[in-house]
Amino acid sequence: MQLGLVGLGKMGFNMRERLREGGHEVVGYDPRPEVTDVPTLAALADALDAPRVVWVMVPSGPITRDTITALADELGEGDLVIDGGNSRYTEDGPHAKLLNAKGIAFIDAGVSGGVWGLKEGYGLMVGGSDADVERAMPIFDALRPPGPREDGFVHAGPVGAGHYAKMVHNGIEYGLMMAYAEGYELLAAEELITDTQAVIQAWTNGTVVRSWLQQLLAKALKEDPKFTDISGYTEDSGEGRWTVEEAISHRVPMPVIAASLFARFASRQEDSPAMKAVSALRNQFGGHAVKRVSESG
């Protein structure tokens, strides 16, 4: 099958390679000349045979919006656009409406697998009509992991469902990573444990907490046993926030994922204003000692 692929970053570049290995013809576009196959979006559209399928794999937000708007001008009736980035599900409806007005179909696709997807395959969660999803199925089958389709691919519902499922997936990811990280810190703090990495490595097989993320933690500790070259400053890419916002909207209790998101916020503070206030209050009501900035260092 022939496919246009817009965005050849860490994910898109590897997806192009996996699709080509699967026997598909992929024409990739990226602003960076060293990785692109064609110089412009217009050239990408011209290189494809109608009806065309174009997969967008660029950062969420304005860049995705601008790319889809540009594709609406370059493509035509009968073509199909797949947004495989981490767009917020609420943006899918407007994107579909923009494209549908010109007879262009739209699918939203949540993609999981990171830099390992080239080798292992990508978990896919898609939203769209039955006909559009079936049309793109050869592409999805080439990208997903080997084995039964239902173990690595889901048609989650209409437009928006794919990105909604991916949003929740990433929220769960936040909570899982935080649980492993807290366990690591406690192990490292206890003098009875003489080899923290070995404990976490041993958990990779046979235990109820084993997972791919846990294996990656064991790998990271083997490379840098005390994380001496890594700062604790941790960004969030948006999906965790959106998950918590959706939980509030639906009145769904979500203490673990919410706490993991707030932990990332805390990681960016060199000195917490809130904890300064707590320290000041303890001093005010109980005369408890306060560690002064002038006493530090």
mmCIF file of C-alpha atoms in Angstrom:
data_model
loop_
_atom_site.group_PDB
_atom_site.id
_atom_site.type_symbol
_atom_site.label_atom_id
_atom_site.label_comp_id
_atom_site.label_asym_id
_atom_site.label_seq_id
_atom_site.Cartn_x
_atom_site.Cartn_y
_atom_site.Cartn_z
ATOM 1 C CA MET A 1 0.000 0.000 0.000
ATOM 2 C CA GLN A 2 1.151 3.538 -0.697
ATOM 3 C CA LEU A 3 1.310 6.077 2.137
ATOM 4 C CA GLY A 4 2.419 9.645 2.662
ATOM 5 C CA LEU A 5 4.019 10.280 6.054
ATOM 6 C CA VAL A 6 4.408 13.808 7.410
ATOM 7 C CA GLY A 7 6.878 14.125 10.275
ATOM 8 C CA LEU A 8 10.052 12.046 10.454
ATOM 9 C CA GLY A 9 11.115 12.599 14.041
ATOM 10 C CA LYS A 10 11.927 9.862 16.558
ATOM 11 C CA MET A 11 8.606 8.112 15.977
ATOM 12 C CA GLY A 12 7.873 8.975 12.362
ATOM 13 C CA PHE A 13 11.325 8.027 11.092
ATOM 14 C CA ASN A 14 11.103 4.550 12.610
ATOM 15 C CA MET A 15 7.525 4.110 11.444
ATOM 16 C CA ARG A 16 8.620 4.823 7.884
ATOM 17 C CA GLU A 17 11.273 2.130 8.187
ATOM 18 C CA ARG A 18 8.882 -0.436 9.676
ATOM 19 C CA LEU A 19 6.302 0.209 6.978
ATOM 20 C CA ARG A 20 8.900 -0.160 4.256
ATOM 21 C CA GLU A 21 10.106 -3.387 5.826
ATOM 22 C CA GLY A 22 6.480 -4.517 5.659
ATOM 23 C CA GLY A 23 6.423 -3.990 1.912
ATOM 24 C CA HIS A 24 4.634 -0.638 1.778
ATOM 25 C CA GLU A 25 5.647 2.318 -0.356
ATOM 26 C CA VAL A 26 6.165 5.315 1.932
ATOM 27 C CA VAL A 27 6.818 8.872 0.804
ATOM 28 C CA GLY A 28 7.982 10.903 3.783
ATOM 29 C CA TYR A 29 8.040 14.654 4.277
ATOM 30 C CA ASP A 30 9.926 16.538 6.969
ATOM 31 C CA PRO A 31 11.319 20.094 7.020
ATOM 32 C CA ARG A 32 14.792 18.650 7.594
ATOM 33 C CA PRO A 33 16.374 17.942 4.208
ATOM 34 C CA GLU A 34 18.584 15.161 5.547
ATOM 35 C CA VAL A 35 15.603 12.894 6.289
ATOM 36 C CA THR A 36 12.836 13.956 3.898
ATOM 37 C CA ASP A 37 11.931 12.189 0.667
ATOM 38 C CA VAL A 38 10.275 15.221 -0.926
ATOM 39 C CA PRO A 39 10.861 18.962 -0.482
ATOM 40 C CA THR A 40 7.298 20.106 0.310
ATOM 41 C CA LEU A 41 3.836 18.942 1.320
ATOM 42 C CA ALA A 42 2.683 19.733 -2.193
ATOM 43 C CA ALA A 43 5.382 17.458 -3.582
ATOM 44 C CA LEU A 44 4.279 14.707 -1.209
ATOM 45 C CA ALA A 45 0.687 14.993 -2.423
ATOM 46 C CA ASP A 46 1.858 14.930 -6.046
ATOM 47 C CA ALA A 47 3.957 11.812 -5.425
ATOM 48 C CA LEU A 48 0.957 9.769 -4.269
ATOM 49 C CA ASP A 49 -1.637 8.056 -6.419
ATOM 50 C CA ALA A 50 -5.276 8.940 -5.773
ATOM 51 C CA PRO A 51 -7.088 8.106 -3.603
ATOM 52 C CA ARG A 52 -4.298 9.078 -1.226
ATOM 53 C CA VAL A 53 -3.632 8.217 2.413
ATOM 54 C CA VAL A 54 -1.449 10.577 4.454
ATOM 55 C CA TRP A 55 -0.325 9.917 8.022
ATOM 56 C CA VAL A 56 0.522 12.992 10.130
ATOM 57 C CA MET A 57 3.123 12.386 12.854
ATOM 58 C CA VAL A 58 4.006 15.818 14.212
ATOM 59 C CA PRO A 59 3.799 17.458 17.676
ATOM 60 C CA SER A 60 0.288 18.088 18.966
ATOM 61 C CA GLY A 61 -1.304 21.512 19.000
ATOM 62 C CA PRO A 62 -0.655 24.296 16.489
ATOM 63 C CA ILE A 63 1.813 22.265 14.405
ATOM 64 C CA THR A 64 -0.730 19.482 13.878
ATOM 65 C CA ARG A 65 -3.482 22.007 13.194
ATOM 66 C CA ASP A 66 -1.371 23.854 10.628
ATOM 67 C CA THR A 67 -0.317 20.604 8.953
ATOM 68 C CA ILE A 68 -3.879 19.333 8.613
ATOM 69 C CA THR A 69 -5.025 22.722 7.333
ATOM 70 C CA ALA A 70 -2.280 22.638 4.707
ATOM 71 C CA LEU A 71 -3.173 19.073 3.716
ATOM 72 C CA ALA A 72 -6.797 20.107 3.276
ATOM 73 C CA ASP A 73 -5.567 22.386 0.494
ATOM 74 C CA GLU A 74 -3.250 19.814 -1.085
ATOM 75 C CA LEU A 75 -5.489 16.735 -0.990
ATOM 76 C CA GLY A 76 -8.904 16.134 -2.487
ATOM 77 C CA GLU A 77 -12.106 14.142 -2.435
ATOM 78 C CA GLY A 78 -11.627 10.490 -1.584
ATOM 79 C CA ASP A 79 -8.327 10.989 0.231
ATOM 80 C CA LEU A 80 -7.723 10.045 3.869
ATOM 81 C CA VAL A 81 -5.711 11.761 6.617
ATOM 82 C CA ILE A 82 -4.595 9.909 9.754
ATOM 83 C CA ASP A 83 -3.437 11.964 12.742
ATOM 84 C CA GLY A 84 -1.054 9.693 14.632
ATOM 85 C CA GLY A 85 0.353 12.318 16.988
ATOM 86 C CA ASN A 86 -0.684 12.925 20.585
ATOM 87 C CA SER A 87 -3.438 15.395 19.761
ATOM 88 C CA ARG A 88 -6.077 16.077 22.383
ATOM 89 C CA TYR A 89 -9.233 14.213 21.443
ATOM 90 C CA THR A 90 -11.260 17.427 21.454
ATOM 91 C CA GLU A 91 -9.245 18.621 18.450
ATOM 92 C CA ASP A 92 -10.201 15.617 16.326
ATOM 93 C CA GLY A 93 -13.755 16.747 15.635
ATOM 94 C CA PRO A 94 -12.699 20.131 14.201
ATOM 95 C CA HIS A 95 -9.957 18.466 12.147
ATOM 96 C CA ALA A 96 -12.430 15.949 10.747
ATOM 97 C CA LYS A 97 -14.943 18.699 9.966
ATOM 98 C CA LEU A 98 -12.313 20.736 8.110
ATOM 99 C CA LEU A 99 -11.265 17.763 5.996
ATOM 100 C CA ASN A 100 -14.745 16.316 5.475
ATOM 101 C CA ALA A 101 -15.872 19.625 3.966
ATOM 102 C CA LYS A 102 -13.517 18.839 1.084
ATOM 103 C CA GLY A 103 -14.438 15.176 0.872
ATOM 104 C CA ILE A 104 -11.342 14.042 2.782
ATOM 105 C CA ALA A 105 -11.787 11.354 5.443
ATOM 106 C CA PHE A 106 -10.124 11.458 8.865
ATOM 107 C CA ILE A 107 -8.878 8.921 11.413
ATOM 108 C CA ASP A 108 -7.291 9.699 14.764
ATOM 109 C CA ALA A 109 -4.692 7.169 15.875
ATOM 110 C CA GLY A 110 -3.088 6.864 19.279
ATOM 111 C CA VAL A 111 0.345 5.297 18.860
ATOM 112 C CA SER A 112 2.370 3.715 21.662
ATOM 113 C CA GLY A 113 5.773 2.100 21.458
ATOM 114 C CA GLY A 114 8.276 4.924 21.507
ATOM 115 C CA VAL A 115 11.700 4.379 20.018
ATOM 116 C CA TRP A 116 11.288 0.608 20.429
ATOM 117 C CA GLY A 117 8.386 0.449 17.989
ATOM 118 C CA LEU A 118 10.579 -0.186 14.962
ATOM 119 C CA LYS A 119 11.608 -3.546 16.385
ATOM 120 C CA GLU A 120 8.667 -4.490 18.613
ATOM 121 C CA GLY A 121 5.760 -2.881 16.780
ATOM 122 C CA TYR A 122 3.398 -0.126 17.875
ATOM 123 C CA GLY A 123 0.265 -0.402 19.978
ATOM 124 C CA LEU A 124 -2.509 1.329 18.036
ATOM 125 C CA MET A 125 -5.805 2.842 19.190
ATOM 126 C CA VAL A 126 -7.838 4.389 16.373
ATOM 127 C CA GLY A 127 -11.039 6.352 15.963
ATOM 128 C CA GLY A 128 -13.042 6.740 12.769
ATOM 129 C CA SER A 129 -15.670 5.131 10.593
ATOM 130 C CA ASP A 130 -15.630 1.394 9.939
ATOM 131 C CA ALA A 131 -14.996 1.974 6.231
ATOM 132 C CA ASP A 132 -12.089 4.357 6.769
ATOM 133 C CA VAL A 133 -10.429 2.125 9.358
ATOM 134 C CA GLU A 134 -10.790 -0.920 7.113
ATOM 135 C CA ARG A 135 -9.247 1.012 4.245
ATOM 136 C CA ALA A 136 -6.163 1.805 6.330
ATOM 137 C CA MET A 137 -5.928 -1.654 7.915
ATOM 138 C CA PRO A 138 -2.904 -2.793 5.855
ATOM 139 C CA ILE A 139 -0.971 0.128 7.342
ATOM 140 C CA PHE A 140 -2.162 -0.614 10.867
ATOM 141 C CA ASP A 141 -1.301 -4.296 10.476
ATOM 142 C CA ALA A 142 2.234 -3.446 9.376
ATOM 143 C CA LEU A 143 2.791 -1.116 12.330
ATOM 144 C CA ARG A 144 1.254 -3.179 15.135
ATOM 145 C CA PRO A 145 3.130 -5.950 16.960
ATOM 146 C CA PRO A 146 3.005 -9.452 15.481
ATOM 147 C CA GLY A 147 0.312 -11.801 16.733
ATOM 148 C CA PRO A 148 -3.466 -11.512 16.994
ATOM 149 C CA ARG A 149 -4.687 -8.114 15.830
ATOM 150 C CA GLU A 150 -6.726 -7.535 18.984
ATOM 151 C CA ASP A 151 -3.587 -7.808 21.118
ATOM 152 C CA GLY A 152 -2.024 -4.691 19.624
ATOM 153 C CA PHE A 153 -4.762 -2.837 17.771
ATOM 154 C CA VAL A 154 -8.201 -1.506 18.637
ATOM 155 C CA HIS A 155 -10.808 0.406 16.694
ATOM 156 C CA ALA A 156 -11.930 2.227 19.823
ATOM 157 C CA GLY A 157 -14.907 4.059 18.341
ATOM 158 C CA PRO A 158 -15.741 7.064 16.158
ATOM 159 C CA VAL A 159 -13.465 10.031 15.501
ATOM 160 C CA GLY A 160 -11.850 11.097 18.779
ATOM 161 C CA ALA A 161 -11.934 7.665 20.408
ATOM 162 C CA GLY A 162 -8.391 6.749 19.399
ATOM 163 C CA HIS A 163 -6.820 9.800 20.974
ATOM 164 C CA TYR A 164 -9.054 9.481 24.038
ATOM 165 C CA ALA A 165 -7.845 5.922 24.577
ATOM 166 C CA LYS A 166 -4.232 7.040 24.092
ATOM 167 C CA MET A 167 -4.722 9.870 26.590
ATOM 168 C CA VAL A 168 -5.874 7.425 29.269
ATOM 169 C CA HIS A 169 -3.043 5.058 28.306
ATOM 170 C CA ASN A 170 -0.517 7.822 28.941
ATOM 171 C CA GLY A 171 -2.167 8.756 32.224
ATOM 172 C CA ILE A 172 -1.760 5.152 33.373
ATOM 173 C CA GLU A 173 1.849 5.342 32.219
ATOM 174 C CA TYR A 174 2.405 8.318 34.550
ATOM 175 C CA GLY A 175 1.118 6.317 37.516
ATOM 176 C CA LEU A 176 3.114 3.202 36.676
ATOM 177 C CA MET A 177 6.356 5.109 36.293
ATOM 178 C CA MET A 178 5.813 6.903 39.595
ATOM 179 C CA ALA A 179 5.147 3.648 41.458
ATOM 180 C CA TYR A 180 8.333 2.075 40.115
ATOM 181 C CA ALA A 181 10.284 5.241 40.914
ATOM 182 C CA GLU A 182 9.035 5.354 44.510
ATOM 183 C CA GLY A 183 9.899 1.700 44.992
ATOM 184 C CA TYR A 184 13.370 2.324 43.615
ATOM 185 C CA GLU A 185 13.940 5.240 45.988
ATOM 186 C CA LEU A 186 12.889 3.228 49.039
ATOM 187 C CA LEU A 187 15.152 0.329 48.078
ATOM 188 C CA ALA A 188 18.056 2.726 47.569
ATOM 189 C CA ALA A 189 17.444 4.326 50.972
ATOM 190 C CA GLU A 190 17.619 1.046 52.936
ATOM 191 C CA GLU A 191 21.107 -0.112 53.935
ATOM 192 C CA LEU A 192 19.962 -3.745 54.077
ATOM 193 C CA ILE A 193 19.621 -3.642 50.292
ATOM 194 C CA THR A 194 23.137 -3.931 48.921
ATOM 195 C CA ASP A 195 22.285 -3.958 45.203
ATOM 196 C CA THR A 196 19.188 -2.009 44.216
ATOM 197 C CA GLN A 197 19.651 -2.672 40.518
ATOM 198 C CA ALA A 198 19.868 -6.416 41.101
ATOM 199 C CA VAL A 199 16.569 -6.400 42.998
ATOM 200 C CA ILE A 200 14.778 -4.553 40.226
ATOM 201 C CA GLN A 201 16.442 -6.780 37.637
ATOM 202 C CA ALA A 202 15.185 -9.855 39.498
ATOM 203 C CA TRP A 203 11.652 -8.495 39.313
ATOM 204 C CA THR A 204 11.732 -8.619 35.503
ATOM 205 C CA ASN A 205 10.828 -12.299 35.422
ATOM 206 C CA GLY A 206 8.152 -14.207 37.295
ATOM 207 C CA THR A 207 6.896 -11.404 39.545
ATOM 208 C CA VAL A 208 3.490 -9.743 39.521
ATOM 209 C CA VAL A 209 5.080 -6.297 39.042
ATOM 210 C CA ARG A 210 7.083 -7.208 35.949
ATOM 211 C CA SER A 211 6.437 -5.061 32.884
ATOM 212 C CA TRP A 212 8.230 -3.426 29.997
ATOM 213 C CA LEU A 213 8.563 -0.162 31.938
ATOM 214 C CA GLN A 214 10.040 -2.077 34.850
ATOM 215 C CA GLN A 215 12.523 -3.734 32.495
ATOM 216 C CA LEU A 216 13.515 -0.301 31.220
ATOM 217 C CA LEU A 217 14.104 0.866 34.801
ATOM 218 C CA ALA A 218 16.407 -2.109 35.374
ATOM 219 C CA LYS A 219 18.225 -1.251 32.144
ATOM 220 C CA ALA A 220 18.590 2.415 33.118
ATOM 221 C CA LEU A 221 19.980 1.485 36.545
ATOM 222 C CA LYS A 222 22.483 -0.871 34.973
ATOM 223 C CA GLU A 223 23.729 1.987 32.802
ATOM 224 C CA ASP A 224 23.841 4.494 35.694
ATOM 225 C CA PRO A 225 23.282 2.780 39.094
ATOM 226 C CA LYS A 226 22.708 6.008 41.032
ATOM 227 C CA PHE A 227 21.349 8.175 38.205
ATOM 228 C CA THR A 228 24.262 10.510 38.870
ATOM 229 C CA ASP A 229 24.034 12.108 35.438
ATOM 230 C CA ILE A 230 20.260 12.661 35.416
ATOM 231 C CA SER A 231 18.360 15.585 36.914
ATOM 232 C CA GLY A 232 15.092 14.942 38.715
ATOM 233 C CA TYR A 233 13.440 17.724 36.706
ATOM 234 C CA THR A 234 10.612 16.017 34.804
ATOM 235 C CA GLU A 235 8.410 17.511 32.105
ATOM 236 C CA ASP A 236 4.896 16.413 31.172
ATOM 237 C CA SER A 237 3.718 16.328 27.580
ATOM 238 C CA GLY A 238 0.054 17.070 28.266
ATOM 239 C CA GLU A 239 -1.740 13.737 28.260
ATOM 240 C CA GLY A 240 -1.467 13.305 32.037
ATOM 241 C CA ARG A 241 -3.062 16.699 32.602
ATOM 242 C CA TRP A 242 -5.830 15.936 30.128
ATOM 243 C CA THR A 243 -6.494 12.598 31.830
ATOM 244 C CA VAL A 244 -6.894 14.268 35.225
ATOM 245 C CA GLU A 245 -9.113 16.965 33.711
ATOM 246 C CA GLU A 246 -11.314 14.258 32.185
ATOM 247 C CA ALA A 247 -11.476 12.480 35.536
ATOM 248 C CA ILE A 248 -12.725 15.687 37.145
ATOM 249 C CA SER A 249 -15.266 16.164 34.354
ATOM 250 C CA HIS A 250 -16.589 12.616 34.800
ATOM 251 C CA ARG A 251 -16.249 12.631 38.610
ATOM 252 C CA VAL A 252 -13.926 9.627 38.415
ATOM 253 C CA PRO A 253 -11.567 9.299 41.420
ATOM 254 C CA MET A 254 -7.999 9.263 40.134
ATOM 255 C CA PRO A 255 -5.622 9.690 43.096
ATOM 256 C CA VAL A 256 -2.656 7.761 41.666
ATOM 257 C CA ILE A 257 -2.488 9.448 38.265
ATOM 258 C CA ALA A 258 -3.193 12.881 39.771
ATOM 259 C CA ALA A 259 -0.422 12.426 42.353
ATOM 260 C CA SER A 260 2.031 11.307 39.665
ATOM 261 C CA LEU A 261 1.259 14.441 37.649
ATOM 262 C CA PHE A 262 1.709 16.704 40.666
ATOM 263 C CA ALA A 263 5.000 14.959 41.464
ATOM 264 C CA ARG A 264 6.277 16.142 38.090
ATOM 265 C CA PHE A 265 5.282 19.695 38.950
ATOM 266 C CA ALA A 266 7.137 19.390 42.269
ATOM 267 C CA SER A 267 10.239 18.120 40.466
ATOM 268 C CA ARG A 268 10.618 21.497 38.763
ATOM 269 C CA GLN A 269 10.789 23.514 41.980
ATOM 270 C CA GLU A 270 14.195 24.204 43.440
ATOM 271 C CA ASP A 271 12.514 25.429 46.626
ATOM 272 C CA SER A 272 8.794 24.894 47.217
ATOM 273 C CA PRO A 273 6.782 28.022 48.104
ATOM 274 C CA ALA A 274 4.100 25.781 49.609
ATOM 275 C CA MET A 275 6.560 24.038 51.925
ATOM 276 C CA LYS A 276 8.005 27.398 52.936
ATOM 277 C CA ALA A 277 4.473 28.370 53.970
ATOM 278 C CA VAL A 278 4.073 25.128 55.938
ATOM 279 C CA SER A 279 7.369 25.730 57.728
ATOM 280 C CA ALA A 280 6.352 29.302 58.538
ATOM 281 C CA LEU A 281 2.974 28.163 59.888
ATOM 282 C CA ARG A 282 4.586 25.537 62.136
ATOM 283 C CA ASN A 283 6.811 28.256 63.522
ATOM 284 C CA GLN A 284 3.882 30.632 64.029
ATOM 285 C CA PHE A 285 1.501 28.304 65.851
ATOM 286 C CA GLY A 286 3.928 26.060 67.672
ATOM 287 C CA GLY A 287 7.238 27.828 67.804
ATOM 288 C CA HIS A 288 8.820 25.010 65.814
ATOM 289 C CA ALA A 289 12.312 25.626 64.509
ATOM 290 C CA VAL A 290 12.673 26.970 60.987
ATOM 291 C CA LYS A 291 15.687 26.357 58.798
ATOM 292 C CA ARG A 292 16.689 29.785 57.538
ATOM 293 C CA VAL A 293 18.079 30.340 54.059
ATOM 294 C CA SER A 294 20.973 32.186 55.676
ATOM 295 C CA GLU A 295 21.820 28.997 57.598
ATOM 296 C CA SER A 296 22.034 26.828 54.483
ATOM 297 C CA GLY A 297 25.378 25.981 52.979
#
